Short mmCIF file of C-alpha atoms in Angstrom, two decimals:
data_model
loop_
_atom_site.label_atom_id
_atom_site.label_comp_id
_atom_site.label_asym_id
_atom_site.label_seq_id
_atom_site.Cartn_x
_atom_site.Cartn_y
_atom_site.Cartn_z
CA MET A 1450 -108.27 -54.80 -77.95
CA HIS A 1451 -107.31 -51.95 -77.75
CA GLY A 1452 -104.06 -50.49 -77.45
CA ILE A 1453 -102.90 -46.79 -75.84
CA ALA A 1454 -101.34 -44.22 -75.13
CA ILE A 1455 -100.65 -41.61 -73.53
CA ILE A 1456 -100.38 -38.18 -73.90
CA GLY A 1457 -98.99 -36.51 -70.72
CA THR A 1458 -97.44 -38.45 -68.05
CA GLY A 1459 -98.61 -36.22 -64.46
CA SER A 1460 -100.69 -36.20 -62.04
CA ILE A 1461 -103.77 -36.52 -63.86
CA GLY A 1462 -102.16 -38.61 -66.57
CA ARG A 1463 -101.80 -41.14 -63.87
CA THR A 1464 -105.20 -41.27 -63.09
CA HIS A 1465 -106.03 -41.78 -66.82
CA ALA A 1466 -102.78 -44.45 -66.95
CA GLU A 1467 -105.28 -46.64 -64.14
CA ALA A 1468 -108.36 -45.94 -65.89
CA PHE A 1469 -107.45 -48.36 -68.98
CA MET A 1470 -105.82 -50.72 -66.90
CA ARG A 1471 -109.41 -51.32 -65.32
CA ASP A 1472 -110.34 -51.50 -68.46
CA SER A 1473 -110.29 -55.84 -69.93
CA ARG A 1474 -111.16 -54.43 -73.33
CA CYS A 1475 -107.66 -52.15 -73.29
CA CYS A 1476 -104.93 -53.07 -73.61
CA ILE A 1477 -101.72 -48.91 -72.64
CA LYS A 1478 -98.64 -49.82 -75.72
CA ALA A 1479 -97.38 -45.94 -74.94
CA LEU A 1480 -96.56 -43.98 -72.35
CA CYS A 1481 -95.04 -39.58 -74.06
CA SER A 1482 -93.72 -37.34 -71.21
CA ARG A 1483 -91.50 -34.63 -71.61
CA THR A 1484 -90.61 -35.62 -67.77
CA VAL A 1485 -89.57 -39.76 -69.63
CA SER A 1486 -88.97 -40.37 -65.58
CA ARG A 1487 -92.54 -39.45 -64.75
CA CYS A 1488 -93.57 -42.24 -67.90
CA GLN A 1489 -90.75 -45.09 -66.10
CA ASP A 1490 -92.62 -44.75 -63.03
CA ILE A 1491 -96.37 -45.79 -63.91
CA VAL A 1492 -94.32 -48.91 -65.17
CA ASP A 1493 -92.33 -49.29 -62.78
CA THR A 1494 -95.14 -48.40 -59.76
CA LEU A 1495 -99.66 -50.37 -62.23
CA MET A 1496 -97.60 -52.19 -64.19
CA PRO A 1497 -93.92 -53.67 -63.93
CA GLU A 1498 -94.75 -57.28 -65.71
CA ARG A 1499 -94.66 -54.94 -68.89
CA LYS A 1500 -92.27 -52.85 -68.92
CA ALA A 1501 -90.70 -54.88 -72.34
CA ASP A 1502 -93.82 -53.90 -73.94
CA ILE A 1503 -94.72 -50.97 -73.87
CA THR A 1504 -92.70 -47.75 -75.27
CA ILE A 1505 -92.26 -44.63 -73.64
CA THR A 1506 -90.87 -41.44 -75.34
CA ASP A 1507 -91.14 -37.69 -74.46
CA ASP A 1508 -91.99 -36.86 -78.66
CA TRP A 1509 -95.72 -38.03 -78.88
CA HIS A 1510 -94.86 -37.26 -83.05
CA THR A 1511 -93.75 -41.39 -83.01
CA LEU A 1512 -96.57 -42.24 -82.31
CA LEU A 1513 -99.57 -41.00 -84.97
CA ASP A 1514 -98.47 -43.59 -87.41
CA ARG A 1515 -98.65 -46.83 -84.81
CA SER A 1516 -101.04 -48.86 -86.11
CA ASP A 1517 -101.28 -50.62 -83.03
CA ILE A 1518 -102.61 -47.91 -81.01
CA ASP A 1519 -106.74 -46.67 -82.24
CA ILE A 1520 -107.08 -45.02 -79.13
CA VAL A 1521 -105.74 -41.92 -77.70
CA SER A 1522 -105.80 -40.26 -74.08
CA ILE A 1523 -104.29 -36.25 -74.05
CA ALA A 1524 -104.03 -34.96 -70.44
CA LEU A 1525 -100.95 -32.20 -71.36
CA PRO A 1526 -101.80 -28.86 -70.65
CA PRO A 1527 -104.42 -27.05 -72.11
CA ALA A 1528 -102.74 -24.71 -74.67
CA LEU A 1529 -101.22 -27.82 -75.75
CA HIS A 1530 -104.52 -29.74 -76.54
CA LYS A 1531 -105.54 -28.74 -80.45
CA GLU A 1532 -102.42 -29.25 -81.69
CA VAL A 1533 -101.64 -32.77 -80.25
CA THR A 1534 -106.29 -33.79 -80.57
CA ILE A 1535 -106.01 -32.36 -84.18
CA ALA A 1536 -102.57 -34.36 -85.09
CA PHE A 1537 -104.00 -37.87 -83.49
CA LEU A 1538 -107.48 -37.22 -84.57
CA LEU A 1539 -105.84 -37.17 -88.99
CA HIS A 1540 -103.77 -40.29 -88.07
CA GLY A 1541 -106.70 -42.34 -87.64
CA LYS A 1542 -106.74 -42.43 -83.58
CA HIS A 1543 -109.96 -41.86 -81.85
CA VAL A 1544 -108.81 -38.87 -78.86
CA LEU A 1545 -109.64 -38.93 -75.05
CA LEU A 1546 -109.27 -35.42 -74.16
CA GLU A 1547 -108.60 -34.25 -70.70
CA LYS A 1548 -111.03 -31.01 -69.48
CA PRO A 1549 -110.90 -28.22 -70.48
CA MET A 1550 -111.28 -29.30 -74.23
CA ALA A 1551 -108.96 -25.75 -75.79
CA VAL A 1552 -107.59 -22.52 -74.08
CA SER A 1553 -110.28 -21.10 -76.73
CA LEU A 1554 -113.54 -21.43 -79.53
CA GLU A 1555 -110.91 -20.98 -82.50
CA GLU A 1556 -108.45 -23.08 -81.08
CA GLU A 1557 -111.97 -25.90 -80.47
CA ASP A 1558 -113.71 -25.26 -83.39
CA GLU A 1559 -110.68 -26.69 -85.47
CA MET A 1560 -110.94 -29.31 -83.70
CA ILE A 1561 -114.17 -30.07 -83.53
CA GLU A 1562 -113.50 -30.04 -87.88
CA ALA A 1563 -110.50 -32.17 -87.73
CA GLU A 1564 -112.80 -34.96 -85.79
CA ARG A 1565 -115.32 -34.37 -88.19
CA LYS A 1566 -112.64 -34.69 -91.02
CA SER A 1567 -111.04 -37.17 -89.35
CA GLY A 1568 -114.20 -39.74 -89.13
CA ARG A 1569 -112.47 -40.59 -85.04
CA LYS A 1570 -114.30 -39.95 -81.97
CA LEU A 1571 -113.23 -37.58 -80.05
CA GLY A 1572 -115.09 -36.93 -76.42
CA LEU A 1573 -113.79 -35.20 -72.89
CA VAL A 1574 -113.52 -36.56 -69.00
CA PHE A 1575 -115.89 -34.81 -67.20
CA GLN A 1576 -115.79 -37.61 -64.93
CA ASN A 1577 -117.88 -36.45 -61.71
CA ARG A 1578 -121.46 -36.76 -64.88
CA TYR A 1579 -120.81 -40.54 -63.33
CA TYR A 1580 -121.14 -40.21 -59.85
CA SER A 1581 -123.43 -42.83 -58.85
CA GLN A 1582 -125.55 -39.95 -56.49
CA ILE A 1583 -125.26 -37.72 -59.45
CA GLN A 1584 -126.51 -40.01 -62.41
CA LYS A 1585 -129.44 -41.29 -60.14
CA ALA A 1586 -130.34 -37.15 -59.31
CA LYS A 1587 -130.49 -37.02 -63.82
CA LYS A 1588 -132.35 -40.01 -64.44
CA MET A 1589 -134.72 -38.95 -62.00
CA LEU A 1590 -135.29 -35.45 -63.05
CA ASP A 1591 -135.08 -36.38 -66.98
CA GLU A 1592 -138.36 -38.89 -65.60
CA GLY A 1593 -139.90 -36.02 -64.35
CA TYR A 1594 -140.28 -36.99 -60.86
CA PHE A 1595 -139.05 -33.76 -59.67
CA GLY A 1596 -140.71 -31.11 -61.40
CA ARG A 1597 -139.62 -28.72 -63.47
CA ILE A 1598 -136.52 -26.38 -62.35
CA LEU A 1599 -137.09 -23.50 -60.88
CA SER A 1600 -134.04 -22.48 -59.76
CA VAL A 1601 -130.27 -24.06 -59.41
CA ASP A 1602 -127.16 -22.68 -56.98
CA VAL A 1603 -123.73 -23.54 -58.27
CA THR A 1604 -121.22 -24.10 -55.60
CA SER A 1605 -116.99 -24.93 -57.16
CA HIS A 1606 -114.72 -24.73 -54.29
CA TRP A 1607 -111.21 -25.59 -53.68
CA PHE A 1608 -108.10 -24.54 -52.20
CA ARG A 1609 -104.78 -24.39 -53.56
CA GLY A 1610 -101.43 -22.50 -52.26
CA SER A 1611 -99.85 -19.88 -53.79
CA ASN A 1612 -97.07 -22.08 -54.68
CA TYR A 1613 -99.61 -24.17 -56.92
CA HIS A 1614 -99.16 -21.15 -59.93
CA ASN A 1615 -95.70 -21.76 -59.59
CA LEU A 1616 -95.84 -25.03 -61.50
CA TYR A 1617 -93.95 -23.76 -65.69
CA TRP A 1618 -97.81 -23.92 -67.59
CA ARG A 1619 -100.45 -22.03 -64.53
CA GLY A 1620 -101.50 -18.70 -63.75
CA THR A 1621 -101.40 -17.40 -67.84
CA TRP A 1622 -104.46 -16.46 -69.73
CA GLU A 1623 -102.24 -17.67 -72.52
CA SER A 1624 -101.12 -20.88 -71.23
CA GLU A 1625 -104.72 -21.57 -69.65
CA GLY A 1626 -107.26 -20.07 -70.69
CA GLY A 1627 -108.09 -19.13 -67.54
CA GLY A 1628 -108.27 -19.64 -63.94
CA THR A 1629 -110.14 -21.48 -61.21
CA LEU A 1630 -113.67 -21.70 -63.34
CA THR A 1631 -111.57 -22.88 -66.11
CA SER A 1632 -109.39 -25.34 -64.83
CA GLN A 1633 -111.58 -26.34 -61.45
CA GLY A 1634 -115.05 -24.95 -62.11
CA VAL A 1635 -115.52 -26.89 -65.65
CA HIS A 1636 -116.85 -29.79 -63.61
CA GLN A 1637 -119.09 -28.20 -61.88
CA VAL A 1638 -120.21 -25.56 -65.49
CA ASP A 1639 -120.45 -29.09 -67.74
CA MET A 1640 -122.64 -31.16 -65.13
CA LEU A 1641 -124.27 -27.36 -65.08
CA LEU A 1642 -125.58 -27.91 -69.00
CA TRP A 1643 -125.45 -31.11 -68.67
CA PHE A 1644 -128.09 -30.65 -65.95
CA MET A 1645 -129.77 -28.02 -68.28
CA GLY A 1646 -129.65 -29.11 -71.92
CA GLY A 1647 -127.76 -26.47 -72.62
CA LEU A 1648 -126.46 -22.59 -71.83
CA PRO A 1649 -128.28 -19.66 -70.91
CA GLU A 1650 -129.21 -17.68 -72.32
CA THR A 1651 -128.05 -14.23 -70.21
CA LEU A 1652 -125.36 -14.17 -67.98
CA THR A 1653 -124.06 -11.49 -65.71
CA ALA A 1654 -120.25 -12.50 -63.38
CA ILE A 1655 -117.94 -10.35 -61.47
CA MET A 1656 -114.77 -12.55 -60.13
CA ASP A 1657 -110.86 -10.75 -58.69
CA ASN A 1658 -107.84 -12.09 -57.45
CA ARG A 1659 -107.27 -12.04 -54.38
CA LYS A 1660 -105.00 -14.69 -52.62
CA HIS A 1661 -102.32 -15.83 -56.46
CA THR A 1662 -100.00 -13.57 -56.71
CA ASN A 1663 -97.76 -15.41 -59.30
CA SER A 1664 -101.16 -15.76 -61.86
CA GLU A 1665 -102.76 -13.49 -64.14
CA THR A 1666 -105.37 -15.30 -64.28
CA GLU A 1667 -108.77 -14.83 -61.23
CA ASP A 1668 -108.85 -17.07 -58.17
CA GLU A 1669 -112.16 -15.99 -57.84
CA GLY A 1670 -115.63 -15.31 -59.48
CA MET A 1671 -120.01 -15.00 -58.80
CA ALA A 1672 -121.50 -15.21 -61.81
CA ILE A 1673 -126.28 -15.31 -61.80
CA MET A 1674 -128.20 -16.25 -65.01
CA ARG A 1675 -131.14 -17.54 -67.43
CA PHE A 1676 -132.16 -20.10 -69.20
CA GLN A 1677 -134.13 -20.77 -72.19
CA ASP A 1678 -137.21 -22.30 -70.47
CA GLY A 1679 -137.15 -19.28 -67.84
CA ALA A 1680 -134.77 -20.53 -64.89
CA ILE A 1681 -132.35 -18.88 -63.03
CA ALA A 1682 -129.09 -19.91 -61.86
CA SER A 1683 -126.37 -18.72 -59.74
CA PHE A 1684 -122.11 -20.57 -59.86
CA SER A 1685 -119.80 -19.11 -57.06
CA VAL A 1686 -116.50 -20.69 -58.44
CA SER A 1687 -113.13 -19.76 -55.28
CA LEU A 1688 -109.26 -21.68 -55.64
CA VAL A 1689 -109.36 -19.84 -51.40
CA ASP A 1690 -112.32 -22.22 -49.71
CA MET A 1691 -110.19 -24.25 -47.18
CA ASP A 1692 -114.00 -26.81 -47.30
CA GLU A 1693 -113.92 -26.99 -50.42
CA TYR A 1694 -117.44 -28.10 -51.37
CA GLN A 1695 -117.84 -28.62 -54.91
CA GLY A 1696 -122.14 -29.61 -55.60
CA PHE A 1697 -125.94 -28.23 -56.87
CA ARG A 1698 -129.10 -27.18 -54.92
CA PHE A 1699 -132.17 -27.03 -57.56
CA GLN A 1700 -135.01 -25.88 -56.39
CA CYS A 1701 -137.73 -28.21 -58.92
CA GLU A 1702 -141.63 -27.96 -59.27
CA LYS A 1703 -141.05 -31.28 -57.24
CA ALA A 1704 -138.40 -30.76 -54.38
CA ALA A 1705 -135.27 -29.76 -53.52
CA PHE A 1706 -132.94 -31.85 -53.73
CA THR A 1707 -129.27 -31.74 -53.20
CA ILE A 1708 -125.75 -33.29 -54.88
CA PRO A 1709 -123.27 -35.19 -54.66
CA SER A 1710 -123.89 -34.81 -50.86
CA TRP A 1711 -127.47 -36.21 -51.58
CA SER A 1712 -130.06 -34.75 -49.49
CA LEU A 1713 -134.30 -35.01 -50.32
CA HIS A 1714 -137.04 -32.15 -48.77
CA VAL A 1715 -141.00 -31.97 -49.67
CA LYS A 1716 -142.69 -29.22 -48.70
CA ARG A 1717 -146.87 -28.41 -49.21
CA PRO A 1718 -147.93 -25.20 -48.15
CA GLN A 1719 -150.75 -24.78 -44.82
CA PRO A 1720 -153.82 -22.86 -45.50
CA ASN A 1721 -152.29 -19.64 -44.88
CA GLY A 1722 -149.22 -20.57 -47.00
CA TYR A 1723 -146.28 -21.15 -44.68
CA PRO A 1724 -145.11 -24.63 -45.33
CA GLU A 1725 -145.92 -27.97 -43.65
CA GLU A 1726 -143.37 -31.33 -44.51
CA ASP A 1727 -144.54 -33.71 -46.86
CA ARG A 1728 -142.90 -37.22 -45.53
CA GLU A 1729 -145.21 -39.53 -47.34
CA GLU A 1730 -144.62 -37.75 -50.82
CA GLU A 1731 -140.56 -37.16 -50.01
CA GLU A 1732 -140.49 -41.00 -48.98
CA ARG A 1733 -141.96 -42.04 -51.80
CA LEU A 1734 -139.31 -39.94 -53.84
CA GLN A 1735 -136.67 -41.86 -51.22
CA ARG A 1736 -137.46 -45.45 -52.07
CA ILE A 1737 -137.38 -44.25 -56.03
CA PHE A 1738 -133.34 -43.02 -55.07
CA ASP A 1739 -132.67 -45.74 -53.79
CA SER A 1740 -134.61 -47.91 -55.92
CA ILE A 1741 -131.88 -47.36 -59.26
CA PRO A 1742 -128.52 -49.49 -58.67
CA ASP A 1743 -125.50 -47.73 -57.94
CA SER A 1744 -122.93 -47.23 -61.03
CA ALA A 1745 -121.36 -49.92 -61.95
CA LYS A 1746 -118.48 -47.52 -63.12
CA GLU A 1747 -118.31 -44.27 -61.24
CA GLY A 1748 -115.15 -41.14 -62.47
CA HIS A 1749 -111.85 -41.95 -64.41
CA ASP A 1750 -113.60 -45.55 -65.17
CA ALA A 1751 -116.98 -44.69 -65.15
CA ALA A 1752 -115.27 -42.20 -68.08
CA VAL A 1753 -112.61 -44.32 -69.90
CA SER A 1754 -115.46 -46.87 -70.75
CA ARG A 1755 -117.74 -45.32 -71.91
CA PHE A 1756 -115.99 -43.55 -74.61
CA VAL A 1757 -114.11 -47.09 -75.38
CA ASP A 1758 -118.46 -48.02 -75.82
CA ALA A 1759 -118.60 -45.20 -77.64
CA VAL A 1760 -115.41 -46.38 -79.71
CA GLU A 1761 -117.12 -50.02 -79.99
CA SER A 1762 -120.49 -49.36 -81.20
CA ASP A 1763 -119.94 -46.72 -83.46
CA SER A 1764 -121.63 -44.23 -81.23
CA ALA A 1765 -121.57 -40.25 -80.25
CA PRO A 1766 -119.05 -40.28 -76.96
CA ASP A 1767 -121.00 -40.15 -73.83
CA ALA A 1768 -119.68 -36.21 -73.36
CA THR A 1769 -118.94 -34.85 -76.65
CA SER A 1770 -116.41 -32.42 -77.94
CA ASP A 1771 -119.91 -30.05 -78.33
CA ASP A 1772 -119.85 -30.43 -74.40
CA GLY A 1773 -116.09 -29.55 -74.24
CA ARG A 1774 -117.07 -26.25 -76.42
CA LYS A 1775 -120.32 -25.60 -74.88
CA ALA A 1776 -118.04 -25.07 -71.17
CA THR A 1777 -116.19 -22.67 -72.70
CA GLN A 1778 -118.54 -20.82 -74.39
CA PHE A 1779 -120.03 -21.17 -70.18
CA ILE A 1780 -116.37 -20.19 -68.92
CA ASP A 1781 -115.32 -18.08 -71.64
CA ALA A 1782 -119.34 -15.91 -71.91
CA PHE A 1783 -119.02 -15.83 -67.97
CA TYR A 1784 -114.93 -14.12 -68.42
CA LEU A 1785 -115.92 -11.26 -70.81
CA SER A 1786 -118.81 -10.28 -68.79
CA ALA A 1787 -116.30 -9.50 -65.78
CA ALA A 1788 -114.21 -8.02 -67.89
CA GLU A 1789 -116.78 -5.12 -69.43
CA GLY A 1790 -119.25 -5.11 -66.56
CA LYS A 1791 -121.86 -5.93 -68.71
CA PRO A 1792 -124.36 -9.49 -69.50
CA SER A 1793 -122.75 -11.68 -71.91
CA LEU A 1794 -125.59 -13.41 -74.33
CA LEU A 1795 -125.67 -16.82 -75.46
CA PRO A 1796 -124.23 -18.49 -77.32
CA LEU A 1797 -120.90 -16.82 -78.38
CA GLY A 1798 -120.50 -15.78 -82.85
CA ARG A 1799 -117.29 -16.18 -83.57
CA ASP A 1800 -117.19 -12.27 -83.94
CA CYS A 1801 -116.94 -12.21 -79.65
CA PRO A 1802 -114.10 -10.31 -78.52
CA VAL A 1803 -112.63 -13.62 -76.58
CA TYR A 1804 -113.18 -16.62 -79.65
CA SER A 1805 -109.25 -16.75 -80.25
CA ARG A 1806 -106.93 -17.68 -78.00
CA GLU A 1807 -105.73 -13.71 -78.98
CA GLY A 1808 -108.29 -11.55 -78.89
CA LEU A 1809 -108.72 -14.26 -75.16
CA VAL A 1810 -105.18 -12.41 -73.42
CA SER A 1811 -105.68 -8.70 -74.60
CA ALA A 1812 -109.72 -8.69 -72.98
CA MET A 1813 -108.56 -9.91 -70.01
CA PRO A 1814 -107.31 -8.61 -66.75
CA LYS A 1815 -103.52 -9.59 -65.08
CA PHE A 1816 -104.16 -9.39 -62.02
CA PHE A 1817 -101.02 -10.00 -61.54
CA SER A 1818 -97.69 -11.41 -63.90
CA LYS A 1819 -96.22 -14.34 -63.52
CA THR A 1820 -92.43 -14.28 -61.57
CA ILE A 1821 -91.81 -18.09 -60.85
CA SER A 1822 -92.17 -21.49 -63.15
CA THR A 1823 -91.41 -24.76 -61.76
CA GLU A 1824 -90.40 -27.90 -64.20
CA SER A 1825 -92.82 -30.04 -61.05
CA GLN A 1826 -94.00 -29.58 -58.02
CA ALA A 1827 -93.94 -32.07 -54.95
CA GLY A 1828 -96.80 -33.64 -53.25
CA THR A 1829 -100.28 -35.61 -54.49
CA MET A 1830 -102.87 -34.15 -56.90
CA THR A 1831 -106.33 -34.08 -54.65
CA LEU A 1832 -109.93 -35.03 -56.73
CA GLY A 1833 -113.53 -33.12 -55.77
CA SER A 1834 -115.77 -33.70 -53.60
CA ALA A 1835 -117.69 -35.77 -56.17
CA SER A 1836 -115.31 -38.17 -54.85
CA VAL A 1837 -115.22 -38.46 -51.66
CA LYS A 1838 -117.81 -41.56 -50.18
#
């Protein structure tokens, strides 16, 4: 049985706790938050029968030497990720870390070095990979059913009110490392790089802040890019879209498909070059898609279970620290291109202007000044469209 500590018990920390509770190999031993009432609420509502067995604390340092804890789930603001992650790794704990990995590539390199030195696992929560329709599409793509990817259009559109950034840790380059691309679009960034097998070679972006006046960072942006195999892609991110559409449209040699809302289209050319539907091939590919079993676990449940699998088998996590770093490279290349008005070349080196947190803060435009800061906000958290059945 794996002893679990949850560090950070806001909305996403609660989601982590629920996912660990649904894995029979895990037992939550401790909850930590600067607001201990949130920890108490999780215990009271999710596991009241274990109230006497769970440590509640506002100081994560007190958990470092606990021998009954071997996996730590970190759901803190991004600016705190490096310090807490490194401390737990070097005290012999495996760490499952909420996105984004950290505020800067420099911090992430320090975390990766601590992972190497400790011999423990460091995994990222990229839960959108694990929905059944996405897993099926990835499997068919990897097995060659669709042929080469020619191009892909990525949409990462969300809605948050102008008061969203009032929470104390949101809305500055220093505290978040970015805006909607870092906080929301990172899910689609990870999935794009996962599908494409790595980073693009070049990326050109623009960004702006249209409605979030209590934030230094962007709430809209667009990029175009080219990958090493010649495939091209577009990426659109927004925090002002009331439709909240998040999806991918792949154009491949043998078919076109969309995810997470699955659709499949196959066409063949007529003698004059105009298209006609290839129903037979479309139906064949659809039968293959339908024959792939649905995932036993999806979303956060799958992210947690796969990390526990990696711990037990002493194998690499499904979403590794390198995956987290690649996502940050993409995001930093996007920001750098938008700020400088020219393409970014990837991979980014340690000499790039945004490698450190200080460099990122210095190089980025401040769209607005953050003037409102609150400790908490009422309301419920909503997840992305991949989680909607």
